[in-house]
PDB file of C-alpha atoms in Angstrom:
ATOM      1  CA  UNK C   1      88.120  92.778 101.121  1.00 51.00           C
ATOM      2  CA  UNK C   2      89.350  94.642  98.035  1.00 57.00           C
ATOM      3  CA  UNK C   3      91.268  97.711  99.193  1.00 82.00           C
ATOM      4  CA  UNK C   4      91.332  99.230  95.712  1.00 92.00           C
ATOM      5  CA  UNK C   5      88.259  98.970  93.510  1.00 93.00           C
ATOM      6  CA  UNK C   6      88.642  99.518  89.803  1.00 95.00           C
ATOM      7  CA  UNK C   7      85.734 100.291  87.530  1.00 95.00           C
ATOM      8  CA  UNK C   8      84.673  99.249  85.094  1.00 96.00           C
ATOM      9  CA  UNK C   9      86.172  95.769  85.139  1.00 94.00           C
ATOM     10  CA  UNK C  10      85.571  95.382  81.406  1.00 95.00           C
ATOM     11  CA  UNK C  11      85.248  98.098  78.772  1.00 96.00           C
ATOM     12  CA  UNK C  12      84.851  97.696  75.033  1.00 96.00           C
ATOM     13  CA  UNK C  13      84.633 100.806  72.854  1.00 95.00           C
ATOM     14  CA  UNK C  14      85.243 101.920  69.297  1.00 96.00           C
ATOM     15  CA  UNK C  15      88.487 103.433  68.108  1.00 97.00           C
ATOM     16  CA  UNK C  16      88.445 107.219  68.426  1.00 97.00           C
ATOM     17  CA  UNK C  17      86.208 107.358  71.502  1.00 97.00           C
ATOM     18  CA  UNK C  18      87.260 108.702  74.896  1.00 97.00           C
ATOM     19  CA  UNK C  19      87.156 106.688  78.102  1.00 97.00           C
ATOM     20  CA  UNK C  20      87.826 106.970  81.818  1.00 97.00           C
ATOM     21  CA  UNK C  21      88.860 104.219  84.224  1.00 97.00           C
ATOM     22  CA  UNK C  22      88.468 104.721  87.959  1.00 97.00           C
ATOM     23  CA  UNK C  23      90.395 103.446  90.953  1.00 96.00           C
ATOM     24  CA  UNK C  24      88.693 104.033  94.306  1.00 95.00           C
ATOM     25  CA  UNK C  25      89.406 103.305  97.939  1.00 94.00           C
ATOM     26  CA  UNK C  26      88.333 104.333 101.409  1.00 91.00           C
ATOM     27  CA  UNK C  27      92.009 104.323 102.414  1.00 90.00           C
ATOM     28  CA  UNK C  28      94.646 106.998 101.944  1.00 91.00           C
ATOM     29  CA  UNK C  29      97.713 106.152  99.868  1.00 90.00           C
ATOM     30  CA  UNK C  30     101.112 107.843  99.899  1.00 87.00           C
ATOM     31  CA  UNK C  31     101.370 107.216  96.166  1.00 88.00           C
ATOM     32  CA  UNK C  32      99.472 105.496  93.421  1.00 91.00           C
ATOM     33  CA  UNK C  33     100.778 103.832  90.281  1.00 92.00           C
ATOM     34  CA  UNK C  34      99.133 102.810  87.023  1.00 95.00           C
ATOM     35  CA  UNK C  35     100.395  99.806  85.097  1.00 95.00           C
ATOM     36  CA  UNK C  36      99.485  98.191  81.802  1.00 95.00           C
ATOM     37  CA  UNK C  37      99.798  94.445  81.428  1.00 93.00           C
ATOM     38  CA  UNK C  38      99.805  92.478  78.184  1.00 90.00           C
ATOM     39  CA  UNK C  39      98.879  88.764  78.126  1.00 87.00           C
ATOM     40  CA  UNK C  40     101.788  86.619  79.271  1.00 87.00           C
ATOM     41  CA  UNK C  41     103.844  89.601  80.405  1.00 91.00           C
ATOM     42  CA  UNK C  42     104.513  91.544  83.563  1.00 93.00           C
ATOM     43  CA  UNK C  43     102.939  94.909  84.422  1.00 93.00           C
ATOM     44  CA  UNK C  44     104.627  97.883  82.789  1.00 93.00           C
ATOM     45  CA  UNK C  45     104.693 101.092  84.791  1.00 92.00           C
ATOM     46  CA  UNK C  46     102.857 103.998  83.153  1.00 94.00           C
ATOM     47  CA  UNK C  47     102.929 106.640  85.878  1.00 93.00           C
ATOM     48  CA  UNK C  48     103.347 107.303  89.590  1.00 91.00           C
ATOM     49  CA  UNK C  49     101.309 110.055  91.273  1.00 91.00           C
ATOM     50  CA  UNK C  50     102.279 111.280  94.703  1.00 89.00           C
ATOM     51  CA  UNK C  51     100.608 114.600  95.478  1.00 90.00           C
ATOM     52  CA  UNK C  52      96.868 115.002  96.120  1.00 92.00           C
ATOM     53  CA  UNK C  53      95.251 116.656  93.103  1.00 93.00           C
ATOM     54  CA  UNK C  54      98.212 115.865  90.889  1.00 94.00           C
ATOM     55  CA  UNK C  55      97.584 115.507  87.156  1.00 96.00           C
ATOM     56  CA  UNK C  56     100.059 113.820  84.821  1.00 95.00           C
ATOM     57  CA  UNK C  57      99.812 113.480  81.060  1.00 96.00           C
ATOM     58  CA  UNK C  58     101.394 110.780  78.938  1.00 93.00           C
ATOM     59  CA  UNK C  59     100.509 111.526  75.300  1.00 95.00           C
ATOM     60  CA  UNK C  60      96.772 110.715  75.072  1.00 96.00           C
ATOM     61  CA  UNK C  61      96.622 109.395  78.650  1.00 96.00           C
ATOM     62  CA  UNK C  62      95.781 111.677  81.568  1.00 97.00           C
ATOM     63  CA  UNK C  63      96.189 110.477  85.148  1.00 97.00           C
ATOM     64  CA  UNK C  64      94.732 112.234  88.162  1.00 96.00           C
ATOM     65  CA  UNK C  65      95.253 111.615  91.875  1.00 95.00           C
ATOM     66  CA  UNK C  66      92.347 112.634  94.084  1.00 94.00           C
ATOM     67  CA  UNK C  67      92.747 115.551  96.467  1.00 94.00           C
ATOM     68  CA  UNK C  68      92.401 113.233  99.457  1.00 93.00           C
ATOM     69  CA  UNK C  69      94.764 110.658  97.901  1.00 92.00           C
ATOM     70  CA  UNK C  70      92.097 107.951  98.076  1.00 93.00           C
ATOM     71  CA  UNK C  71      91.262 107.639  94.408  1.00 94.00           C
ATOM     72  CA  UNK C  72      92.633 108.069  90.928  1.00 96.00           C
ATOM     73  CA  UNK C  73      91.462 108.111  87.346  1.00 97.00           C
ATOM     74  CA  UNK C  74      92.924 107.313  83.963  1.00 97.00           C
ATOM     75  CA  UNK C  75      91.455 109.107  80.966  1.00 97.00           C
ATOM     76  CA  UNK C  76      92.303 108.111  77.409  1.00 97.00           C
ATOM     77  CA  UNK C  77      91.517 110.501  74.588  1.00 97.00           C
ATOM     78  CA  UNK C  78      90.824 109.230  71.066  1.00 97.00           C
ATOM     79  CA  UNK C  79      91.475 105.590  71.925  1.00 96.00           C
ATOM     80  CA  UNK C  80      93.478 103.473  69.503  1.00 96.00           C
ATOM     81  CA  UNK C  81      93.514  99.706  69.014  1.00 95.00           C
ATOM     82  CA  UNK C  82      97.013  99.692  70.478  1.00 94.00           C
ATOM     83  CA  UNK C  83      95.553 100.835  73.802  1.00 95.00           C
ATOM     84  CA  UNK C  84      93.931  97.427  74.250  1.00 95.00           C
ATOM     85  CA  UNK C  85      95.151  95.722  77.402  1.00 94.00           C
ATOM     86  CA  UNK C  86      94.737  95.239  81.151  1.00 94.00           C
ATOM     87  CA  UNK C  87      95.141  98.409  83.190  1.00 96.00           C
ATOM     88  CA  UNK C  88      96.043  98.050  86.852  1.00 95.00           C
ATOM     89  CA  UNK C  89      96.150 100.642  89.578  1.00 95.00           C
ATOM     90  CA  UNK C  90      98.312 100.008  92.636  1.00 93.00           C
ATOM     91  CA  UNK C  91      98.607 101.982  95.832  1.00 91.00           C
ATOM     92  CA  UNK C  92     101.312 102.242  98.433  1.00 85.00           C
ATOM     93  CA  UNK C  93     100.714 103.067 102.066  1.00 76.00           C
ATOM     94  CA  UNK C  94     104.365 103.725 102.772  1.00 70.00           C
ATOM     95  CA  UNK C  95     105.219 100.169 103.690  1.00 63.00           C
ATOM     96  CA  UNK C  96     106.839  99.455 100.331  1.00 76.00           C
ATOM     97  CA  UNK C  97     104.331  96.785  99.337  1.00 84.00           C
ATOM     98  CA  UNK C  98     101.802  97.633  96.644  1.00 89.00           C
ATOM     99  CA  UNK C  99      98.089  96.940  96.864  1.00 91.00           C
ATOM    100  CA  UNK C 100      96.592  96.269  93.438  1.00 93.00           C
ATOM    101  CA  UNK C 101      93.126  96.728  92.079  1.00 93.00           C
ATOM    102  CA  UNK C 102      91.587  93.839  90.166  1.00 92.00           C
ATOM    103  CA  UNK C 103      92.205  95.569  86.847  1.00 93.00           C
ATOM    104  CA  UNK C 104      90.224  96.985  83.951  1.00 95.00           C
ATOM    105  CA  UNK C 105      90.318  94.963  80.769  1.00 94.00           C
ATOM    106  CA  UNK C 106      90.079  97.447  77.905  1.00 96.00           C
ATOM    107  CA  UNK C 107      89.266  96.470  74.323  1.00 96.00           C
ATOM    108  CA  UNK C 108      89.419  99.029  71.546  1.00 96.00           C
ATOM    109  CA  UNK C 109      87.588  97.883  68.425  1.00 95.00           C
ATOM    110  CA  UNK C 110      88.659  99.086  64.972  1.00 94.00           C
TER     111      UNK C 110
ATOM    112  CA  UNK S   1     111.089  96.907  82.860  1.00 46.00           C
ATOM    113  CA  UNK S   2     113.125  94.496  80.727  1.00 53.00           C
ATOM    114  CA  UNK S   3     115.861  94.957  83.339  1.00 89.00           C
ATOM    115  CA  UNK S   4     114.128  92.704  85.859  1.00 95.00           C
ATOM    116  CA  UNK S   5     114.809  89.127  84.843  1.00 96.00           C
ATOM    117  CA  UNK S   6     112.866  86.086  85.905  1.00 97.00           C
ATOM    118  CA  UNK S   7     113.388  82.442  85.097  1.00 96.00           C
ATOM    119  CA  UNK S   8     112.034  80.126  84.167  1.00 97.00           C
ATOM    120  CA  UNK S   9     109.198  81.845  82.279  1.00 96.00           C
ATOM    121  CA  UNK S  10     107.115  78.683  82.466  1.00 97.00           C
ATOM    122  CA  UNK S  11     107.374  75.912  85.029  1.00 97.00           C
ATOM    123  CA  UNK S  12     105.370  72.707  85.210  1.00 98.00           C
ATOM    124  CA  UNK S  13     105.407  70.622  88.372  1.00 97.00           C
ATOM    125  CA  UNK S  14     103.477  67.638  89.638  1.00 97.00           C
ATOM    126  CA  UNK S  15     101.769  67.754  92.993  1.00 97.00           C
ATOM    127  CA  UNK S  16     104.276  67.243  95.799  1.00 97.00           C
ATOM    128  CA  UNK S  17     107.310  68.497  93.880  1.00 98.00           C
ATOM    129  CA  UNK S  18     109.297  71.615  94.641  1.00 98.00           C
ATOM    130  CA  UNK S  19     109.255  74.799  92.567  1.00 98.00           C
ATOM    131  CA  UNK S  20     112.128  77.297  92.526  1.00 98.00           C
ATOM    132  CA  UNK S  21     111.560  80.676  90.914  1.00 98.00           C
ATOM    133  CA  UNK S  22     114.460  83.053  90.338  1.00 98.00           C
ATOM    134  CA  UNK S  23     114.575  86.824  90.042  1.00 97.00           C
ATOM    135  CA  UNK S  24     117.440  89.165  89.197  1.00 96.00           C
ATOM    136  CA  UNK S  25     116.564  92.805  89.953  1.00 94.00           C
ATOM    137  CA  UNK S  26     117.372  95.750  87.753  1.00 91.00           C
ATOM    138  CA  UNK S  27     120.960  96.934  87.968  1.00 87.00           C
ATOM    139  CA  UNK S  28     121.402  99.191  90.967  1.00 83.00           C
ATOM    140  CA  UNK S  29     118.182  98.052  92.660  1.00 87.00           C
ATOM    141  CA  UNK S  30     118.519  96.649  96.143  1.00 86.00           C
ATOM    142  CA  UNK S  31     114.857  95.958  96.959  1.00 90.00           C
ATOM    143  CA  UNK S  32     113.000  92.903  95.650  1.00 94.00           C
ATOM    144  CA  UNK S  33     109.298  92.081  95.914  1.00 95.00           C
ATOM    145  CA  UNK S  34     107.337  88.982  94.989  1.00 97.00           C
ATOM    146  CA  UNK S  35     103.684  89.048  93.933  1.00 97.00           C
ATOM    147  CA  UNK S  36     101.262  86.320  92.886  1.00 97.00           C
ATOM    148  CA  UNK S  37      98.537  86.706  90.279  1.00 94.00           C
ATOM    149  CA  UNK S  38      95.779  84.126  90.130  1.00 87.00           C
ATOM    150  CA  UNK S  39      93.792  83.821  86.886  1.00 79.00           C
ATOM    151  CA  UNK S  40      91.553  86.856  86.275  1.00 73.00           C
ATOM    152  CA  UNK S  41      92.696  88.520  89.485  1.00 77.00           C
ATOM    153  CA  UNK S  42      94.980  91.388  90.422  1.00 82.00           C
ATOM    154  CA  UNK S  43      98.427  90.947  91.886  1.00 92.00           C
ATOM    155  CA  UNK S  44      98.755  90.090  95.569  1.00 94.00           C
ATOM    156  CA  UNK S  45     101.850  91.006  97.581  1.00 94.00           C
ATOM    157  CA  UNK S  46     103.797  88.105  99.034  1.00 96.00           C
ATOM    158  CA  UNK S  47     107.177  89.239 100.368  1.00 96.00           C
ATOM    159  CA  UNK S  48     109.646  92.148 100.362  1.00 94.00           C
ATOM    160  CA  UNK S  49     113.385  91.516 100.661  1.00 94.00           C
ATOM    161  CA  UNK S  50     116.639  93.376 100.716  1.00 92.00           C
ATOM    162  CA  UNK S  51     120.015  91.695 100.417  1.00 88.00           C
ATOM    163  CA  UNK S  52     120.189  88.957 103.071  1.00 89.00           C
ATOM    164  CA  UNK S  53     117.102  90.309 104.858  1.00 93.00           C
ATOM    165  CA  UNK S  54     113.383  89.600 104.755  1.00 94.00           C
ATOM    166  CA  UNK S  55     111.708  92.937 105.463  1.00 92.00           C
ATOM    167  CA  UNK S  56     108.013  92.046 105.137  1.00 92.00           C
ATOM    168  CA  UNK S  57     106.607  88.562 104.563  1.00 93.00           C
ATOM    169  CA  UNK S  58     103.050  89.337 105.596  1.00 92.00           C
ATOM    170  CA  UNK S  59     101.661  88.047 102.296  1.00 92.00           C
ATOM    171  CA  UNK S  60     103.422  84.706 102.329  1.00 95.00           C
ATOM    172  CA  UNK S  61     101.426  81.557 103.081  1.00 93.00           C
ATOM    173  CA  UNK S  62     102.460  80.193 106.464  1.00 89.00           C
ATOM    174  CA  UNK S  63     103.602  76.844 105.132  1.00 94.00           C
ATOM    175  CA  UNK S  64     105.566  75.559 102.133  1.00 97.00           C
ATOM    176  CA  UNK S  65     106.611  79.004 100.861  1.00 97.00           C
ATOM    177  CA  UNK S  66     109.961  80.672 101.507  1.00 97.00           C
ATOM    178  CA  UNK S  67     112.019  83.429  99.916  1.00 97.00           C
ATOM    179  CA  UNK S  68     115.598  84.598 100.053  1.00 96.00           C
ATOM    180  CA  UNK S  69     117.788  87.279  98.505  1.00 95.00           C
ATOM    181  CA  UNK S  70     121.395  86.275  99.147  1.00 92.00           C
ATOM    182  CA  UNK S  71     124.390  88.569  99.092  1.00 89.00           C
ATOM    183  CA  UNK S  72     125.374  87.129  95.727  1.00 89.00           C
ATOM    184  CA  UNK S  73     122.974  85.857  93.094  1.00 91.00           C
ATOM    185  CA  UNK S  74     119.278  86.166  92.375  1.00 95.00           C
ATOM    186  CA  UNK S  75     116.344  86.200  94.727  1.00 97.00           C
ATOM    187  CA  UNK S  76     114.661  82.799  95.039  1.00 98.00           C
ATOM    188  CA  UNK S  77     111.006  82.046  95.765  1.00 98.00           C
ATOM    189  CA  UNK S  78     110.703  78.430  96.822  1.00 98.00           C
ATOM    190  CA  UNK S  79     107.480  76.464  97.018  1.00 98.00           C
ATOM    191  CA  UNK S  80     107.705  73.027  98.594  1.00 97.00           C
ATOM    192  CA  UNK S  81     105.226  70.200  98.006  1.00 97.00           C
ATOM    193  CA  UNK S  82     103.247  72.154  95.429  1.00 97.00           C
ATOM    194  CA  UNK S  83      99.478  71.761  95.172  1.00 96.00           C
ATOM    195  CA  UNK S  84      97.133  72.621  92.296  1.00 94.00           C
ATOM    196  CA  UNK S  85      96.108  75.845  94.048  1.00 93.00           C
ATOM    197  CA  UNK S  86      99.674  77.118  93.693  1.00 95.00           C
ATOM    198  CA  UNK S  87      99.172  77.391  89.923  1.00 95.00           C
ATOM    199  CA  UNK S  88      99.523  81.086  89.164  1.00 96.00           C
ATOM    200  CA  UNK S  89     101.781  83.710  87.669  1.00 96.00           C
ATOM    201  CA  UNK S  90     104.506  84.824  90.051  1.00 98.00           C
ATOM    202  CA  UNK S  91     105.988  88.255  89.480  1.00 97.00           C
ATOM    203  CA  UNK S  92     109.118  89.778  90.868  1.00 96.00           C
ATOM    204  CA  UNK S  93     109.581  93.534  91.108  1.00 94.00           C
ATOM    205  CA  UNK S  94     112.517  95.675  92.129  1.00 92.00           C
ATOM    206  CA  UNK S  95     113.027  99.240  93.230  1.00 87.00           C
ATOM    207  CA  UNK S  96     116.017 101.464  93.877  1.00 81.00           C
ATOM    208  CA  UNK S  97     116.982 102.886  97.216  1.00 68.00           C
ATOM    209  CA  UNK S  98     113.857 104.212  98.936  1.00 62.00           C
ATOM    210  CA  UNK S  99     115.352 107.679  99.308  1.00 52.00           C
ATOM    211  CA  UNK S 100     115.742 107.992  95.540  1.00 53.00           C
ATOM    212  CA  UNK S 101     112.308 106.931  94.333  1.00 55.00           C
ATOM    213  CA  UNK S 102     109.882 105.718  96.983  1.00 57.00           C
ATOM    214  CA  UNK S 103     107.195 103.245  96.047  1.00 64.00           C
ATOM    215  CA  UNK S 104     107.981 102.909  92.339  1.00 79.00           C
ATOM    216  CA  UNK S 105     108.465  99.252  91.439  1.00 87.00           C
ATOM    217  CA  UNK S 106     109.467  97.725  88.120  1.00 90.00           C
ATOM    218  CA  UNK S 107     108.202  94.263  87.267  1.00 93.00           C
ATOM    219  CA  UNK S 108     109.725  91.287  85.544  1.00 95.00           C
ATOM    220  CA  UNK S 109     107.921  89.172  82.935  1.00 95.00           C
ATOM    221  CA  UNK S 110     106.797  86.610  85.493  1.00 96.00           C
ATOM    222  CA  UNK S 111     106.982  82.837  85.930  1.00 97.00           C
ATOM    223  CA  UNK S 112     103.865  80.890  85.056  1.00 96.00           C
ATOM    224  CA  UNK S 113     103.642  77.910  87.373  1.00 97.00           C
ATOM    225  CA  UNK S 114     101.357  75.049  86.436  1.00 97.00           C
ATOM    226  CA  UNK S 115     100.829  72.234  88.906  1.00 97.00           C
ATOM    227  CA  UNK S 116      99.511  69.029  87.392  1.00 95.00           C
TER     228      UNK S 116
END
C-alpha cells in the first residue's frame, strides 16, 4: 500500500510551459518535504512545509501544503530544461521516519 | 547535502558475501537514517539511529541486515550473505536535534550495491 501517491508519474513538456505535480494521501502528516533527485545522486531537499495551507516559493517553484495536511502540490512556472529530474515528496508522521511517494519523473524539452 | 558522506559509492558483491556501507552525518547532526531505493521506486525507510542507540528499525528485514551508529566513527549498515534482491541504492540521511528542526533530513549521495 502506497501511503503517498504522486501524480503524474511521468511528465514531458516543452520549455516555457507551466506544470503541477501532486502528492496525495488519506493520512495526515506533521510535515511534508519535496526533494529533487538526479541520476546517481541522493535526494536534495527543496522545501519543508509544516502548517496546513502553507505556501512556499522558491524562485519559479511554488509549494503548497493542503489545509488538512494530507496533500501537497508543486507548481513550476515557465519550466526550463534545467528543471528536468525526479521529484519526490516525503511525509513525516512525527516518528522521524519519512514516507516517500514513488516520484514524478519530469522531462523539459528544449 | 554534500555534508552527508557515504562510502563506497559503488559496491559489487557476489551472492553470499557481506556488504558494509558507511555513513558520516553532517557536522552537528546526531540522528542518522537509512533508506533503500529499488530501481524505479521511491525510497523506503529502513532504520533510525542515534549515537549508540537504535531508535526505530521497523523497516529493516528481519534477517541478514543490521545497523549501528557507534560513539566514535560512522554509522554502518551491514548486510550478511547478500542475495540478488539486495541490489539497490542505499541512502543515508541525517538531521539535527529534533527540537531545532523536526523532520527535515539531508541525504548523502548513496551507495549503489550490485549483487552478482
